[in-house]
Coordinates of C-alpha atoms in Angstrom, one line a residue:
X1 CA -55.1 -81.3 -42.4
X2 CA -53.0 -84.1 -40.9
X3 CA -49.4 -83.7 -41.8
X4 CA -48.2 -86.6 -44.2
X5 CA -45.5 -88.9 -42.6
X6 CA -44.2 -89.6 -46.3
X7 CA -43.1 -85.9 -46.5
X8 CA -39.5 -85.2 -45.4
X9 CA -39.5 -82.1 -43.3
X10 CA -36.0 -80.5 -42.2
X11 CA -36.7 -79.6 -38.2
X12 CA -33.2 -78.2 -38.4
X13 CA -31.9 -75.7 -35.6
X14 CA -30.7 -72.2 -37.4
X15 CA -28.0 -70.8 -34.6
X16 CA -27.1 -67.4 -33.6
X17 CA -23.8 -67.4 -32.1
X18 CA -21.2 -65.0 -30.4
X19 CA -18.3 -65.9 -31.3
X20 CA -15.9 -65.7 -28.4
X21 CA -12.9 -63.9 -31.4
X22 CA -15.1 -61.0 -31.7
X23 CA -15.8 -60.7 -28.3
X24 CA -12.6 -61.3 -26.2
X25 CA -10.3 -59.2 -24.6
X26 CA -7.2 -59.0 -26.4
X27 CA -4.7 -56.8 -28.2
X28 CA -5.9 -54.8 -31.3
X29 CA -4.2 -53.6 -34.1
X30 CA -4.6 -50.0 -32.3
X31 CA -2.5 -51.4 -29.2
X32 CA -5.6 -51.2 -27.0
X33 CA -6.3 -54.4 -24.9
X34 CA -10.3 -54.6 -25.3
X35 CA -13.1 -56.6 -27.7
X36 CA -14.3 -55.8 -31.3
X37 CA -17.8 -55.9 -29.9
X38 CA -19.4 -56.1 -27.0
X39 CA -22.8 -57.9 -26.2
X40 CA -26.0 -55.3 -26.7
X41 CA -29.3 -56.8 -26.4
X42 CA -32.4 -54.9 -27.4
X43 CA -34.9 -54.3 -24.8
X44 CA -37.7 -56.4 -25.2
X45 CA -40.6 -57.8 -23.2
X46 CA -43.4 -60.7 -23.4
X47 CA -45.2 -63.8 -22.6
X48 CA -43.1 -67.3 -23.4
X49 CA -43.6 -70.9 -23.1
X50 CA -40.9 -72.6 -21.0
X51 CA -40.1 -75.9 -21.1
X52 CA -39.8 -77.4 -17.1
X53 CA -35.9 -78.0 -16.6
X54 CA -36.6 -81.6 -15.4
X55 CA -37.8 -82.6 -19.1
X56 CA -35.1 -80.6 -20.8
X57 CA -32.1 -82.1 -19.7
X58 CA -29.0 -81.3 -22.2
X59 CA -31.5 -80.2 -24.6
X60 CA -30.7 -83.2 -27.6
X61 CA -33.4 -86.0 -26.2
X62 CA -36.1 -84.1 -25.8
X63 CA -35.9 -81.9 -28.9
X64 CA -35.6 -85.3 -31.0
X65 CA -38.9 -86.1 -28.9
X66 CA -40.7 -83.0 -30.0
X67 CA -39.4 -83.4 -33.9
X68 CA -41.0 -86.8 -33.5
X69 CA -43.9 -85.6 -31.9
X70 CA -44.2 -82.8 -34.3
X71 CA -44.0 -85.3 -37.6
X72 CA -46.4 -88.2 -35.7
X73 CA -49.9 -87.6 -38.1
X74 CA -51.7 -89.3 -35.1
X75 CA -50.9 -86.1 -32.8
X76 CA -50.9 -83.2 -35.3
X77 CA -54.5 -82.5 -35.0
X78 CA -54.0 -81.9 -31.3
X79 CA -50.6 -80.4 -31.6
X80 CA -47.4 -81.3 -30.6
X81 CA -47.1 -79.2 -27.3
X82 CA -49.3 -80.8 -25.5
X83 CA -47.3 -83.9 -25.1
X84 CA -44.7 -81.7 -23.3
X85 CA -45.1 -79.7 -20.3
X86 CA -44.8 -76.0 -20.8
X87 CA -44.6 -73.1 -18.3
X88 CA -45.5 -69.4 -19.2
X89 CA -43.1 -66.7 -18.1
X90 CA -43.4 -63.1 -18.9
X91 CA -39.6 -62.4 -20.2
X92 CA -37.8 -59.1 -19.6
X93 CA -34.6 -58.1 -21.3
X94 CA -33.3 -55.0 -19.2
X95 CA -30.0 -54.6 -18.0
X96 CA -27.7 -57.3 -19.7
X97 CA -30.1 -59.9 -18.1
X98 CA -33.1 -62.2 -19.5
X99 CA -35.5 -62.0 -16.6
X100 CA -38.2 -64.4 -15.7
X101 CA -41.2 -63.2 -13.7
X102 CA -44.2 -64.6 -13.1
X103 CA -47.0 -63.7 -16.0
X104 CA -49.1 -61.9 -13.9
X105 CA -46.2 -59.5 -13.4
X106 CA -47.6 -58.2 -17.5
X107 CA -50.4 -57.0 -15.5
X108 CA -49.0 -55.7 -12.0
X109 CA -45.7 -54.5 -13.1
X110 CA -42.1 -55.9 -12.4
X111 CA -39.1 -55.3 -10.5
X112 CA -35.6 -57.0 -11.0
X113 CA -35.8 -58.1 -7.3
X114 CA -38.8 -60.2 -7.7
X115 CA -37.8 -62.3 -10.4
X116 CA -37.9 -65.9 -10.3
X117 CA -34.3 -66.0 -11.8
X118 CA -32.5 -64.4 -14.3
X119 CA -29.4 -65.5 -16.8
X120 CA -26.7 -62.7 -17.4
X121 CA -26.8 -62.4 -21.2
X122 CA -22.8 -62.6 -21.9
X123 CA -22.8 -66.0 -20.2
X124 CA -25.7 -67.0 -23.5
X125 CA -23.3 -68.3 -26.1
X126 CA -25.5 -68.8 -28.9
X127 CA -29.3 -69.1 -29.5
X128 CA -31.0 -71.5 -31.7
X129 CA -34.4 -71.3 -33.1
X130 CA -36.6 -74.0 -35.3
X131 CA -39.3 -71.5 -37.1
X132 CA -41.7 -75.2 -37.8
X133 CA -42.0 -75.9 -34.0
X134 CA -41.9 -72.1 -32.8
X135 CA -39.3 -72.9 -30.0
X136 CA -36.4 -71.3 -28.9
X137 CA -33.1 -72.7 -27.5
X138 CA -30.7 -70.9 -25.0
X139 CA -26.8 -72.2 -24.8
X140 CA -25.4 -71.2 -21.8
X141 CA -21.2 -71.2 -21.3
X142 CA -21.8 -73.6 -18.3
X143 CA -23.6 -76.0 -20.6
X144 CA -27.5 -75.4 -20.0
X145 CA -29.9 -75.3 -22.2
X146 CA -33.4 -73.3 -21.7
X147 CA -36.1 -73.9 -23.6
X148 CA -39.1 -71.4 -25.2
X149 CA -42.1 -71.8 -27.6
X150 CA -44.1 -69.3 -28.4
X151 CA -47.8 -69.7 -30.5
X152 CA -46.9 -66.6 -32.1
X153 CA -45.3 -67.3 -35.5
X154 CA -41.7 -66.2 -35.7
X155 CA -41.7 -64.7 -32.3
X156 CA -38.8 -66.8 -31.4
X157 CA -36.4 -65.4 -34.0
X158 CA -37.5 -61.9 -32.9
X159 CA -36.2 -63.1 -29.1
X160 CA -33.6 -64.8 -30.1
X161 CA -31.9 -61.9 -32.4
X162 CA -32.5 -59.5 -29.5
X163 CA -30.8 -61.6 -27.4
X164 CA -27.6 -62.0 -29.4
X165 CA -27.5 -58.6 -30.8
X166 CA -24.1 -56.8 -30.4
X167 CA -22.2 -53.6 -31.1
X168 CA -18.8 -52.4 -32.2
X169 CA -16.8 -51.9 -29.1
X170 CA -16.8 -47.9 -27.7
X171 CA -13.3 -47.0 -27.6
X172 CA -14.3 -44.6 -25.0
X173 CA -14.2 -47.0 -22.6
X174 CA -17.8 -48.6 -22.2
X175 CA -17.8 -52.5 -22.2
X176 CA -20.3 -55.0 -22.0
X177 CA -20.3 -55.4 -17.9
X178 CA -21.4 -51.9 -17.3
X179 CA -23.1 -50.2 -14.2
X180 CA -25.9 -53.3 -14.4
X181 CA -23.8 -55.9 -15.2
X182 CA -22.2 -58.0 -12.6
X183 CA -19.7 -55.9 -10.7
X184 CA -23.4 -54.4 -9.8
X185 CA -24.5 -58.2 -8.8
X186 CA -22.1 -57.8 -6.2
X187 CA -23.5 -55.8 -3.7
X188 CA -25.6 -57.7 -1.7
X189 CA -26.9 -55.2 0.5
X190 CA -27.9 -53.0 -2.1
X191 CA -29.9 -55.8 -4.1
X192 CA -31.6 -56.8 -0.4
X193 CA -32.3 -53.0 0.7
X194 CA -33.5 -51.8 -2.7
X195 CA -36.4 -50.0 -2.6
X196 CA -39.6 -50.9 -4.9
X197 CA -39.5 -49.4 -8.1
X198 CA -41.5 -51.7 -10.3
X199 CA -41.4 -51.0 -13.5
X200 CA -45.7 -50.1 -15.1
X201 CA -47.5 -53.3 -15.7
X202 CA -50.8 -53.4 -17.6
X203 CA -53.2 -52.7 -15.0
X204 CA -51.3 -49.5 -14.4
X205 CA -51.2 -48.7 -18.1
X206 CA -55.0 -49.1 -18.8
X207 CA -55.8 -47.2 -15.9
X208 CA -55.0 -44.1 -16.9
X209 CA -55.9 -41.6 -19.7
X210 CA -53.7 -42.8 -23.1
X211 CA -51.9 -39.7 -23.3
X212 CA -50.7 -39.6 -19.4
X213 CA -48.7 -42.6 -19.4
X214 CA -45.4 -43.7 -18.0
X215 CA -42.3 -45.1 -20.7
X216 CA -42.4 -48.2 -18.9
X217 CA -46.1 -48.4 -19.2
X218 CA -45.6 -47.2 -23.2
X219 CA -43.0 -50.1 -23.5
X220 CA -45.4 -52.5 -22.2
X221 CA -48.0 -51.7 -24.2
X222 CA -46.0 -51.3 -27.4
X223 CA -44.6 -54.5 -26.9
X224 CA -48.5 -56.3 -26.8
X225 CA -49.3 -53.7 -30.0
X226 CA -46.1 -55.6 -31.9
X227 CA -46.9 -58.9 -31.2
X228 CA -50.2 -58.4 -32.3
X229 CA -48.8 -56.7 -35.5
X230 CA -46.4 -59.5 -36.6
X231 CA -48.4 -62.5 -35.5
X232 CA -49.2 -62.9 -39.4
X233 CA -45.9 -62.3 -40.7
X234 CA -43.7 -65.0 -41.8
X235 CA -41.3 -66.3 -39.5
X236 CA -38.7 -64.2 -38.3
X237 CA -39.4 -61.1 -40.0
X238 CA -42.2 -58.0 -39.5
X239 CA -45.1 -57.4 -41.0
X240 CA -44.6 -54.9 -43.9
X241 CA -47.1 -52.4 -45.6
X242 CA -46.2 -50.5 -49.1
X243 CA -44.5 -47.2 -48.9
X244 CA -46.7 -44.5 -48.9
X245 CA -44.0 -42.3 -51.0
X246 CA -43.5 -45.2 -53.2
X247 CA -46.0 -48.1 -53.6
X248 CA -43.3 -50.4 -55.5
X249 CA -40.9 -50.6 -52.0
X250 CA -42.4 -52.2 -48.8
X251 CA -41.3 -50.9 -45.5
X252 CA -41.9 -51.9 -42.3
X253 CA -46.1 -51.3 -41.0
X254 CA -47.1 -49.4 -38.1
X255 CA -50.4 -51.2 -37.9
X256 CA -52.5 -54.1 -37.6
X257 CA -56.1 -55.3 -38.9
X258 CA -58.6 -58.1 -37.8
X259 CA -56.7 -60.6 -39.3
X260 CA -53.4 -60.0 -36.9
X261 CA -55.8 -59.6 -34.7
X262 CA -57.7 -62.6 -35.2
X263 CA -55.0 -64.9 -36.0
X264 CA -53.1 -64.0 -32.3
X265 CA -55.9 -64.6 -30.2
X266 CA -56.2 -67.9 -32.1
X267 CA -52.6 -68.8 -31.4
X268 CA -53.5 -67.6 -27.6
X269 CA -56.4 -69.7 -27.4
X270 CA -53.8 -73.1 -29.0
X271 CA -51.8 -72.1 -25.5
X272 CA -54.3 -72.5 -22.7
X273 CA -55.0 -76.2 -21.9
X274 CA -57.9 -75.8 -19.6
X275 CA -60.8 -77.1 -21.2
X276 CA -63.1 -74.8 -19.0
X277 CA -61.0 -71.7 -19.5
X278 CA -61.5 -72.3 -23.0
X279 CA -65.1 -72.4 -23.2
X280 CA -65.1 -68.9 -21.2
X281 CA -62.8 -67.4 -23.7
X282 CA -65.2 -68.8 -26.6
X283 CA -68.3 -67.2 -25.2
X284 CA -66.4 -63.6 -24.9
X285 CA -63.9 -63.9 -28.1
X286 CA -65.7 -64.8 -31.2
X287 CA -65.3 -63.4 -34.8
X288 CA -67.9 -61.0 -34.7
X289 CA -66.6 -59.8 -30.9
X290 CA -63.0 -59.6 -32.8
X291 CA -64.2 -57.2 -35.9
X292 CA -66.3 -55.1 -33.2
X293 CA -63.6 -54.8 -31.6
X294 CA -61.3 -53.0 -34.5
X295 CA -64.1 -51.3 -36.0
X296 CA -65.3 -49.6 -32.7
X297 CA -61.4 -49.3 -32.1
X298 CA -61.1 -46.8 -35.0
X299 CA -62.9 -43.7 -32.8
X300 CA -59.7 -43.3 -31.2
X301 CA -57.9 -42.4 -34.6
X302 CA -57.8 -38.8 -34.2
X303 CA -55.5 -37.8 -36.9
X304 CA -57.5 -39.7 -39.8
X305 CA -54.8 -42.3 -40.7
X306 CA -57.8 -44.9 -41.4
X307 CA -55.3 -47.5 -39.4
X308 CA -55.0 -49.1 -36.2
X309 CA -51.7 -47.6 -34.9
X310 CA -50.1 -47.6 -32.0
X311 CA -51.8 -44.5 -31.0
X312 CA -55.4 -45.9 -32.0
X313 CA -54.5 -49.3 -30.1
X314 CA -53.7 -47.5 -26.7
X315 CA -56.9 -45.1 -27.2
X316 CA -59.0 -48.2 -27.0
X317 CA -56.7 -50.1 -24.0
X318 CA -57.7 -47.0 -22.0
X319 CA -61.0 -46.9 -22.8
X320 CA -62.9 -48.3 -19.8
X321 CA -65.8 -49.7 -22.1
X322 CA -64.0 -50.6 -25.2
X323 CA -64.5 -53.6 -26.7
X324 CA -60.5 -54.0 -27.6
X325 CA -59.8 -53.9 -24.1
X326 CA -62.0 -56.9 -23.5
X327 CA -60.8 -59.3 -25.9
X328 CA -57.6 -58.2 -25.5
X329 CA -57.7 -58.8 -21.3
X330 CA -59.3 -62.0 -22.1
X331 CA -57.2 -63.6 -24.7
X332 CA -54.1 -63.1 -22.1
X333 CA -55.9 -64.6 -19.2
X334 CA -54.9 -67.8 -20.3
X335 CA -52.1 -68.8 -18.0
X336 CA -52.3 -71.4 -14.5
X337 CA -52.7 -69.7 -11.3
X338 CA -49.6 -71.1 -9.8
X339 CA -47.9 -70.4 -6.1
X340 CA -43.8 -69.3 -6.4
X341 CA -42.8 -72.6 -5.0
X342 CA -44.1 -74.1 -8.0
X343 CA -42.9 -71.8 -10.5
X344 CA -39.1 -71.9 -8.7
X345 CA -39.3 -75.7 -8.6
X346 CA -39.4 -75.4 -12.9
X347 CA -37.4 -72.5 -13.1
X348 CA -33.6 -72.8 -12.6
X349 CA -31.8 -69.4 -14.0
X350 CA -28.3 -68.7 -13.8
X351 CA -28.2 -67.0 -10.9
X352 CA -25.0 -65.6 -8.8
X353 CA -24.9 -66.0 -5.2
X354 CA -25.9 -62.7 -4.0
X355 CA -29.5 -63.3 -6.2
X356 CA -29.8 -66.9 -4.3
X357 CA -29.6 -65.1 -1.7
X358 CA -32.2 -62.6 -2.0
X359 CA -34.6 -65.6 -3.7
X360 CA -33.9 -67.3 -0.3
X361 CA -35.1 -64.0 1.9
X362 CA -38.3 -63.6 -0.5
X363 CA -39.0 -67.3 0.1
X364 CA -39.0 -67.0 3.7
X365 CA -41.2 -63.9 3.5
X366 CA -43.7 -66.3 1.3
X367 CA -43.7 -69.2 3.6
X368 CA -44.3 -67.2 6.9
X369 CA -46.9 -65.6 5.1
X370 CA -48.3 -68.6 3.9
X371 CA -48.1 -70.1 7.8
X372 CA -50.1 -67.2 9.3
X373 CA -53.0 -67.9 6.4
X374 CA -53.0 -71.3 7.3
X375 CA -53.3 -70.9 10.9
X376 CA -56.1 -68.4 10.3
X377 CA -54.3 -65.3 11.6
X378 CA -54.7 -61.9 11.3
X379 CA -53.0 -60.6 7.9
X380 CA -53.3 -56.7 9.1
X381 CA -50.1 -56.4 11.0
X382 CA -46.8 -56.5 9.1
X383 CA -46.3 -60.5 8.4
X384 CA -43.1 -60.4 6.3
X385 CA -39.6 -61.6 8.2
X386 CA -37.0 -58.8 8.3
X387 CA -32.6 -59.2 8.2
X388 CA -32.4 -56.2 10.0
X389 CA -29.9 -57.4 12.7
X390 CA -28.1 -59.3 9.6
X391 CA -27.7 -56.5 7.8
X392 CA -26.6 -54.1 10.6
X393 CA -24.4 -56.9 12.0
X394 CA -22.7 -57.6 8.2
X395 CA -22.0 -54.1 8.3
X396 CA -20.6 -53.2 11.3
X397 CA -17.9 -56.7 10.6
X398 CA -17.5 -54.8 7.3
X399 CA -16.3 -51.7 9.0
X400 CA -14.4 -53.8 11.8
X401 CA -12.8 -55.8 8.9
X402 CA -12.0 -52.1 7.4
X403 CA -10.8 -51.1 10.7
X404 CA -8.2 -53.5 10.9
X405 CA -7.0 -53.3 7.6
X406 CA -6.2 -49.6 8.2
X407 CA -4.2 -50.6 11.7
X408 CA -2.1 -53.3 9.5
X409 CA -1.6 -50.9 6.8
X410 CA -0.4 -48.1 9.6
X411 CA 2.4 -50.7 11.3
X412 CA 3.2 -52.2 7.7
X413 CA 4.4 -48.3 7.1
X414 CA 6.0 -48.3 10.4
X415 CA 8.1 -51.1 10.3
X416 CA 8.9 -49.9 6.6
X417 CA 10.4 -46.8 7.8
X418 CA 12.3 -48.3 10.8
X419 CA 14.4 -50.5 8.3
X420 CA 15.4 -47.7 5.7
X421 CA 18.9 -47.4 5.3
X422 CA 19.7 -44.9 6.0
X423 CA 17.1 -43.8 8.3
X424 CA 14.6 -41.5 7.7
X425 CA 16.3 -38.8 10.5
X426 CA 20.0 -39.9 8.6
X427 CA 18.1 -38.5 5.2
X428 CA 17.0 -35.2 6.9
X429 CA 20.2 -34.5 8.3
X430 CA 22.3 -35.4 5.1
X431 CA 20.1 -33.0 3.2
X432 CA 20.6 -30.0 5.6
X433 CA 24.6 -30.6 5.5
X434 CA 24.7 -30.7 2.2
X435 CA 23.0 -27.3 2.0
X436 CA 25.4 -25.9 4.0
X437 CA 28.5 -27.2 2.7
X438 CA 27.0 -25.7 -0.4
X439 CA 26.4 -22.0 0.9
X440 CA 29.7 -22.2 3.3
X441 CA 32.4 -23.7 0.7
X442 CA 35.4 -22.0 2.7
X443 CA 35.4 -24.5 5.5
X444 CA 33.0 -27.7 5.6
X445 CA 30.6 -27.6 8.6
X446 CA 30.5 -31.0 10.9
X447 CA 28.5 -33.8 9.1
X448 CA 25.7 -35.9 11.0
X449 CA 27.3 -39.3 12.9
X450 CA 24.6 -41.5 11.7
X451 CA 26.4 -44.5 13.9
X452 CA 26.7 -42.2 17.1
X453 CA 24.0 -38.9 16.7
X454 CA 25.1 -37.9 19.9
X455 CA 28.4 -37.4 19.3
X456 CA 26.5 -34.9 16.3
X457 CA 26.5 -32.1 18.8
X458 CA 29.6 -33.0 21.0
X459 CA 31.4 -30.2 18.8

């Protein structure tokens, strides 16, 4: 049904922010110079809409364009996001850092050295979601604002509260910087000589038996089975089930049916814009295809539980010729096929200079490659553009640079000892007389003539 213009809907923002009291260096009541808390975001990983930075500007216009497209009756049987363009990411909070990767990365796997950008999470200053338009707003401390829907229902709150989360500080010393945060941003040459160690993607998960997989494969999966899960729950909060000790008190559920199931791949299909991609997805996803798929799902539950759990959901992901691996696969082949060029040109993180600087390497790799394919060359041979003589040449001005620091350091101690009055030899020599004139007390030996030390031994 169209949604009445006469009704006054509130599209107001609900904020989540850290405020800078609780989180700021200064004296306690203790004495100790440190926080109350520090900034601890959950792990948590997934597809997101992102708005194009061109169109979101400060943030105020164009939200005040989506509240009006949102409450325009002559657009709400299409829906509202299609007036705006939107740009899936698969998000990554590891580290103290939101990561952005391309979504194909859900499939292939990711590594912190591929990502299109990245924002550190102290520098997010507060987080506001809107649960009627499903979208997600990012304050940065430099002033930006980035943008995220999500078809899921309250997917955004979920994002936006493991974003913001934070603990009491660790008076044993541990802050919110870290071994990841950005004193470890500052070593170039480790960030461009780190070796690959993507974390599993998909395609590495569901590849394997269910019970012989990685914890960054389990993560992955996990994170699709809660989506899933909570794509029926209200906004904001999980799905719930009764408890089985005691019916009366709900606690949190550790499954899903055909309805979650159903009503996600419905909020999938709202996100893919390609009329012809759609039709494919129609001919494979259907109802009946949907309550196949959790009914022939249910062999996996070997311990009886009569639910789809976590444990039955990966049985039937692994399961070469299970029917809730193919609707799942399809429903999240929905995104554009897009080149990194393209993706970069939306995409503006917070980046420090060292990650510019590796995006700038990758880039060059991409656009030699993309030459060669052009010209019709031969791919076999190693195409990719290496810093080798960069890298060795920074390092050996890095250990020049050291050198010389050493040498300065050496005639800065030099000079220092020259000018000590009295000398350094004045000091040795006053000690020893003094020794003596304490052992012989009779008759005072000759004392050292610091003005004339030759004259010292003329006795």
């Amino acid at each position: 049904m169209p949604r009445s213009s006469n009704k006054k809907t509130k599209l107001t923002m609900v904020g989540m922010p850290a405020k800078e009291s609780m989180y700021e260096y200064k004296t306690q009541r203790d004495g100790a110079f440190r926080p109350l808390m520090i900034r601890d975001p959950f792990p948590k990983r997934g597809l997101l809409q992102f708005q194009a930075t061109q169109q979101t500007g400060d943030g105020v216009a164009s939200l005040e364009a989506m509240k009006k497209a949102f409450l325009d009756d002559s657009n709400a049987s299409l829906g509202w996001e299609y007036k705006f363009e939107w740009l899936e990411l698969f998000v990554v909070i590891e580290r103290s850092h939101l990561y952005f990767y391309r979504p194909e990365c859900m499939f292939t796997g990711f590594n912190p050295r591929d990502a299109l950008a990245s924002i550190h999470i102290p520098e997010i200053i507060n987080a506001e979601t809107q649960s009627d338009l499903d979208i997600l707003d990012l304050h940065t401390k430099s002033g930006k604002v980035y943008r995220f829907h999500s078809q899921q229902k309250g997917e955004v709150a979920r994002w936006g509260f493991a974003i913001m989360h934070g603990s009491i500080y660790n008076a044993d010393g541990a802050d919110d910087e870290g071994a990841d945060g950005e004193d470890a941003d500052n070593d170039i040459w480790k960030r461009l000589n780190e070796r690959n160690q993507a974390s599993g993607g998909l395609d590495s998960a569901i590849s394997k038996p269910a019970d012989r997989l990685e914890e960054s494969e389990n993560a992955v999966l996990r994170e699709l089975f809660k989506t899933i899960m909570n794509s029926n729950a209200a906004a904001g909060s999980d799905k719930k089930m009764p408890n089985p000790d005691n019916p009366s008190r709900m606690i949190d559920a550790d499954y899903f049916d055909t309805a979650d199931l159903m009503k996600w791949c419905s909020n999938r299909l709202n996100a893919c814009a390609d009329k012809k991609r759609r039709k494919a997805i129609e001919k494979v996803v259907t109802q009946d295809s949907i309550e196949e798929a959790v009914n022939s799902c249910m062999v996996h539950d070997h311990e009886n539980t009569g639910h789809l759990t976590y444990e039955v959901f990966r049985g039937g992901m692994c399961d070469f010729t299970s029917k809730m691996r193919e609707v799942v696969l399809t429903m999240l082949n929905t995104f554009d096929k897009l080149e990194d060029w393209e993706y970069l040109e939306k995409v503006s993180g917070e980046l420090t200079t060292q990650e510019y600087i590796v995006m700038y390497h990758r880039h060059l790799q991409q656009v030699a490659k993309a030459c060669r394919k052009q010209l019709h060359q031969d791919d076999d041979e190693d195409v990719f553009i290496t810093n080798k003589k960069q890298v060795i040449q920074a390092k050996l001005n890095g250990v020049e640079k050291e050198v010389e620091g050493l040498l300065k350091k050496f005639e800065e101690y030099n000079a220092r000892l020259r000018g000590l009055e009295p000398s350094l030899r004045a000091r040795n020599h006053d000690a020893v007389d003094d020794t003596f004139d304490l052992l012989v007390s009779t008759r005072p030996a000759d004392r050292w003539d610091n003005a004339n030390p030759r004259r010292s031994w003329a006795h």
